[in-house]
Amino acid sequence: MLSFLGRVLGHSLHHPAWQRARRLVPFLFLSLLGSLAWAHGVAEGDKGYIQEISGSNIPAFVYLGAKHMITGYDHLLFLFGVIFFLYRLKDVGLYVSLFALGHSTTMLIGVYFSMAANSYLIDAIIGLSVVYKALDNMGAFQRWFRFQPSTKAATLIFGLFHGFGLATKILEYNISQDGLVTNLLAFNVGVEIGQLLALALILIVMGYWRRRRSFLRHAYSANVVLMAAGFLLFGYQSAGLFLN
C-alpha cells in the first residue's frame, strides 16, 4: 500500500520519510486491530447498559458520551490531523468548534428523527476522512490539482459524517424514547467533554514535539502513518460492509 501511495504522491520510496513510515505500519496495524476488538467489547457493554436505562439519566449519558469520544480512535485520529499544523489556540478553537458543530448537529438530528445508515458504510467514510486530512497536511491537493480545498469546510463536512456515525451507533442501542432529548443533550455534552480532554492531551504532546528539531523532519512521516491508519480503518469497515 505504501509503495503505491509513494508513487501517487510523487515521492521516492527510498525517501527517509517513507522508510520511517514503513517501519511503523506493522505496529500500527496490530494496534488498530487490538483497538477495534476492544472498542467492540466496550460498545457491546454500553449497549446493554443503555437498554436498561429508562427516563432521564444525565450523569450516565454524560459519562457515556465522554467515554465514546476518548475511546473513539477514528475521531481522535481525525482531530490529530486537523490540529497537526495549527499553532495558535485561536485557530485550534475555531477548527475544533467547526468539527463539534458538525458532529453535534447530525448526531442530535439523526437520533431524534431515527435517521440511520449502515454503520460500516459511515465508518468507512470516517476512515477516508482521516486519509483526506493526512493528504491535506502533506500538500497532496496542491501538488495534484494546484488547488487548496477549504480546510474549514472540510472539517465541518467531515464532522457531519462523524456525527452521523454516532447517531447510527446510538440508534443500534435501541435507546428509550423516555427522556430521549435530555439524554441526547447529556450525551453530546459528554462527547464535548471527552473531546476537550483528548484535545488537551494531544496539544501537550504536540507542544512538546514542536519544540524539538525532529518535528519538521518527521512531520511528513507522521502524516504518512496517519494516512495509512485511515486506509486501514476504511479497509476494515469496508470488509464488514460486504461480509455482514
Short mmCIF file of C-alpha atoms in Angstrom, two decimals:
data_model
loop_
_atom_site.label_atom_id
_atom_site.label_comp_id
_atom_site.label_asym_id
_atom_site.label_seq_id
_atom_site.Cartn_x
_atom_site.Cartn_y
_atom_site.Cartn_z
CA MET A 1 0.00 0.00 0.00
CA LEU A 2 2.74 2.46 0.93
CA SER A 3 4.57 1.66 -2.32
CA PHE A 4 1.51 2.63 -4.34
CA LEU A 5 0.96 5.79 -2.31
CA GLY A 6 4.56 6.79 -2.70
CA ARG A 7 4.26 6.66 -6.48
CA VAL A 8 0.94 8.53 -6.43
CA LEU A 9 2.30 11.29 -4.21
CA GLY A 10 5.39 11.58 -6.35
CA HIS A 11 7.94 10.74 -3.66
CA SER A 12 10.73 8.22 -3.91
CA LEU A 13 10.12 5.08 -1.89
CA HIS A 14 13.70 5.44 -0.66
CA HIS A 15 12.91 8.83 0.82
CA PRO A 16 13.62 8.77 4.59
CA ALA A 17 10.01 9.72 5.36
CA TRP A 18 8.68 6.63 3.60
CA GLN A 19 11.31 4.39 5.17
CA ARG A 20 10.35 5.60 8.65
CA ALA A 21 6.65 5.18 7.89
CA ARG A 22 7.15 1.64 6.61
CA ARG A 23 8.71 0.60 9.89
CA LEU A 24 5.74 1.95 11.85
CA VAL A 25 2.91 0.49 9.74
CA PRO A 26 3.07 -3.13 11.07
CA PHE A 27 2.90 -1.80 14.64
CA LEU A 28 0.06 0.50 13.62
CA PHE A 29 -1.82 -2.40 12.03
CA LEU A 30 -1.60 -4.54 15.16
CA SER A 31 -2.51 -1.61 17.40
CA LEU A 32 -5.60 -0.78 15.36
CA LEU A 33 -6.74 -4.40 15.31
CA GLY A 34 -6.44 -4.51 19.09
CA SER A 35 -8.28 -1.20 19.42
CA LEU A 36 -11.07 -2.35 17.13
CA ALA A 37 -11.57 -5.56 19.10
CA TRP A 38 -11.51 -3.70 22.42
CA ALA A 39 -13.84 -0.98 21.17
CA HIS A 40 -16.30 -3.64 20.01
CA GLY A 41 -16.38 -5.06 23.53
CA VAL A 42 -16.87 -1.60 25.01
CA ALA A 43 -19.73 -0.92 22.57
CA GLU A 44 -21.48 -4.17 23.46
CA GLY A 45 -21.20 -3.37 27.18
CA ASP A 46 -22.58 0.13 26.61
CA LYS A 47 -25.45 -1.26 24.56
CA GLY A 48 -26.64 -3.43 27.43
CA TYR A 49 -26.26 -0.56 29.88
CA ILE A 50 -28.19 1.92 27.72
CA GLN A 51 -31.03 -0.52 27.16
CA GLU A 52 -31.51 -0.79 30.92
CA ILE A 53 -31.91 3.00 31.33
CA SER A 54 -35.43 4.38 31.40
CA GLY A 55 -36.17 8.09 31.74
CA SER A 56 -33.69 10.95 32.03
CA ASN A 57 -30.28 9.97 33.39
CA ILE A 58 -27.94 12.90 32.79
CA PRO A 59 -24.81 11.62 34.63
CA ALA A 60 -24.93 8.26 32.85
CA PHE A 61 -25.19 9.78 29.39
CA VAL A 62 -22.55 12.43 30.06
CA TYR A 63 -20.22 9.60 31.09
CA LEU A 64 -21.09 7.51 28.03
CA GLY A 65 -20.54 10.46 25.69
CA ALA A 66 -17.14 11.27 27.18
CA LYS A 67 -16.18 7.60 27.13
CA HIS A 68 -17.17 7.26 23.48
CA MET A 69 -15.02 10.21 22.42
CA ILE A 70 -11.98 9.24 24.48
CA THR A 71 -12.07 5.67 23.13
CA GLY A 72 -13.08 6.77 19.61
CA TYR A 73 -9.79 6.23 17.79
CA ASP A 74 -11.32 7.32 14.45
CA HIS A 75 -12.45 10.68 15.89
CA LEU A 76 -9.12 11.19 17.65
CA LEU A 77 -7.10 10.41 14.51
CA PHE A 78 -9.08 12.97 12.52
CA LEU A 79 -8.75 15.52 15.31
CA PHE A 80 -5.00 14.89 15.45
CA GLY A 81 -4.76 15.55 11.71
CA VAL A 82 -6.84 18.72 11.96
CA ILE A 83 -4.64 20.36 14.60
CA PHE A 84 -1.33 18.98 13.35
CA PHE A 85 -0.19 22.26 11.80
CA LEU A 86 -2.29 24.62 13.92
CA TYR A 87 -0.04 26.62 16.25
CA ARG A 88 -2.39 29.28 17.62
CA LEU A 89 -5.04 28.37 20.19
CA LYS A 90 -7.43 30.68 18.34
CA ASP A 91 -7.15 28.51 15.22
CA VAL A 92 -7.38 25.28 17.23
CA GLY A 93 -10.56 26.58 18.86
CA LEU A 94 -12.08 27.54 15.51
CA TYR A 95 -11.45 24.19 13.82
CA VAL A 96 -12.47 22.12 16.83
CA SER A 97 -15.65 24.20 17.08
CA LEU A 98 -16.45 23.51 13.41
CA PHE A 99 -15.90 19.80 13.97
CA ALA A 100 -18.07 19.89 17.11
CA LEU A 101 -20.82 21.81 15.29
CA GLY A 102 -20.84 19.21 12.53
CA HIS A 103 -20.95 16.08 14.65
CA SER A 104 -23.36 17.56 17.22
CA THR A 105 -25.84 18.56 14.51
CA THR A 106 -26.07 15.21 12.75
CA MET A 107 -25.93 13.20 15.97
CA LEU A 108 -28.86 15.05 17.55
CA ILE A 109 -30.96 15.22 14.38
CA GLY A 110 -30.11 11.65 13.37
CA VAL A 111 -31.17 10.11 16.68
CA TYR A 112 -34.21 12.32 17.25
CA PHE A 113 -35.64 11.60 13.79
CA SER A 114 -34.33 7.99 13.71
CA MET A 115 -32.19 8.66 10.63
CA ALA A 116 -29.71 5.80 10.38
CA ALA A 117 -27.47 4.31 7.73
CA ASN A 118 -25.30 1.22 7.53
CA SER A 119 -22.75 1.71 10.31
CA TYR A 120 -19.98 0.05 8.30
CA LEU A 121 -20.54 2.46 5.40
CA ILE A 122 -20.44 5.53 7.64
CA ASP A 123 -17.35 4.27 9.49
CA ALA A 124 -15.64 3.61 6.15
CA ILE A 125 -16.28 7.24 5.16
CA ILE A 126 -14.90 8.32 8.54
CA GLY A 127 -11.76 6.31 7.75
CA LEU A 128 -11.48 8.22 4.47
CA SER A 129 -11.81 11.50 6.37
CA VAL A 130 -8.58 10.59 8.17
CA VAL A 131 -6.94 9.83 4.81
CA TYR A 132 -8.16 13.15 3.41
CA LYS A 133 -6.75 15.16 6.29
CA ALA A 134 -3.38 13.40 6.11
CA LEU A 135 -3.17 14.11 2.36
CA ASP A 136 -4.13 17.72 3.02
CA ASN A 137 -1.35 18.02 5.59
CA MET A 138 1.13 16.60 3.07
CA GLY A 139 0.14 19.18 0.45
CA ALA A 140 -1.14 16.50 -1.92
CA PHE A 141 -4.06 18.52 -3.30
CA GLN A 142 -1.84 21.47 -4.14
CA ARG A 143 0.54 19.09 -5.91
CA TRP A 144 -2.15 17.24 -7.81
CA PHE A 145 -4.69 19.95 -8.62
CA ARG A 146 -2.86 23.24 -7.96
CA PHE A 147 -5.78 23.98 -5.68
CA GLN A 148 -6.25 24.01 -1.91
CA PRO A 149 -9.74 22.91 -0.77
CA SER A 150 -11.19 24.87 2.13
CA THR A 151 -9.87 23.27 5.30
CA LYS A 152 -12.67 24.84 7.34
CA ALA A 153 -15.40 23.48 5.07
CA ALA A 154 -13.78 20.03 5.05
CA THR A 155 -13.61 19.96 8.85
CA LEU A 156 -17.30 20.89 9.12
CA ILE A 157 -18.42 18.42 6.43
CA PHE A 158 -16.48 15.51 7.87
CA GLY A 159 -17.78 16.48 11.30
CA LEU A 160 -21.28 15.88 9.91
CA PHE A 161 -20.26 12.35 8.90
CA HIS A 162 -18.66 11.68 12.28
CA GLY A 163 -21.87 12.79 13.98
CA PHE A 164 -23.98 10.62 11.70
CA GLY A 165 -21.78 7.70 12.72
CA LEU A 166 -22.53 8.49 16.37
CA ALA A 167 -26.26 8.67 15.63
CA THR A 168 -26.21 5.33 13.85
CA LYS A 169 -24.47 3.64 16.79
CA ILE A 170 -26.87 5.17 19.35
CA LEU A 171 -29.88 4.01 17.33
CA GLU A 172 -28.43 0.50 17.25
CA TYR A 173 -28.55 0.57 21.07
CA ASN A 174 -32.37 0.91 20.94
CA ILE A 175 -32.29 3.91 23.25
CA SER A 176 -35.52 4.53 25.19
CA GLN A 177 -37.80 7.31 23.96
CA ASP A 178 -38.49 8.22 27.59
CA GLY A 179 -36.25 11.20 28.35
CA LEU A 180 -34.70 10.99 24.88
CA VAL A 181 -33.99 14.71 24.35
CA THR A 182 -32.46 15.19 27.80
CA ASN A 183 -30.31 12.08 27.45
CA LEU A 184 -29.17 13.06 23.95
CA LEU A 185 -28.13 16.51 25.11
CA ALA A 186 -26.31 14.96 28.07
CA PHE A 187 -24.55 12.52 25.73
CA ASN A 188 -23.50 15.40 23.49
CA VAL A 189 -22.14 17.34 26.48
CA GLY A 190 -20.17 14.23 27.42
CA VAL A 191 -18.80 13.96 23.88
CA GLU A 192 -17.58 17.56 24.06
CA ILE A 193 -16.01 16.98 27.49
CA GLY A 194 -14.24 13.91 26.15
CA GLN A 195 -13.11 15.85 23.10
CA LEU A 196 -11.67 18.64 25.26
CA LEU A 197 -9.81 16.14 27.45
CA ALA A 198 -8.40 14.35 24.41
CA LEU A 199 -7.55 17.67 22.77
CA ALA A 200 -5.69 18.85 25.86
CA LEU A 201 -3.55 15.71 25.85
CA ILE A 202 -2.86 15.98 22.12
CA LEU A 203 -1.88 19.65 22.45
CA ILE A 204 0.50 18.88 25.33
CA VAL A 205 2.21 16.16 23.29
CA MET A 206 2.25 18.27 20.12
CA GLY A 207 3.57 21.30 22.02
CA TYR A 208 6.49 19.27 23.34
CA TRP A 209 7.18 17.71 19.93
CA ARG A 210 7.06 21.01 18.07
CA ARG A 211 9.82 22.38 20.27
CA ARG A 212 12.09 19.58 19.10
CA ARG A 213 14.12 19.81 15.93
CA SER A 214 12.72 16.47 14.88
CA PHE A 215 9.21 17.85 14.33
CA LEU A 216 9.66 19.20 10.81
CA ARG A 217 11.87 16.26 9.91
CA HIS A 218 9.25 13.72 10.96
CA ALA A 219 6.04 15.68 10.19
CA TYR A 220 5.69 14.15 6.72
CA SER A 221 6.30 10.64 8.07
CA ALA A 222 3.70 11.16 10.78
CA ASN A 223 1.09 12.07 8.19
CA VAL A 224 2.02 9.09 6.03
CA VAL A 225 1.33 6.90 9.07
CA LEU A 226 -1.90 8.83 9.71
CA MET A 227 -2.95 8.21 6.11
CA ALA A 228 -2.13 4.50 6.43
CA ALA A 229 -4.26 4.36 9.59
CA GLY A 230 -7.16 5.91 7.69
CA PHE A 231 -6.84 3.37 4.89
CA LEU A 232 -6.71 0.52 7.43
CA LEU A 233 -9.91 1.79 9.05
CA PHE A 234 -11.52 2.17 5.64
CA GLY A 235 -10.49 -1.36 4.63
CA TYR A 236 -11.69 -2.90 7.89
CA GLN A 237 -15.09 -1.22 7.73
CA SER A 238 -15.46 -1.93 4.00
CA ALA A 239 -14.84 -5.62 4.70
CA GLY A 240 -17.56 -5.50 7.35
CA LEU A 241 -19.90 -3.81 4.88
CA PHE A 242 -19.58 -6.62 2.33
CA LEU A 243 -19.32 -9.55 4.75
CA ASN A 244 -22.24 -8.65 7.03
#
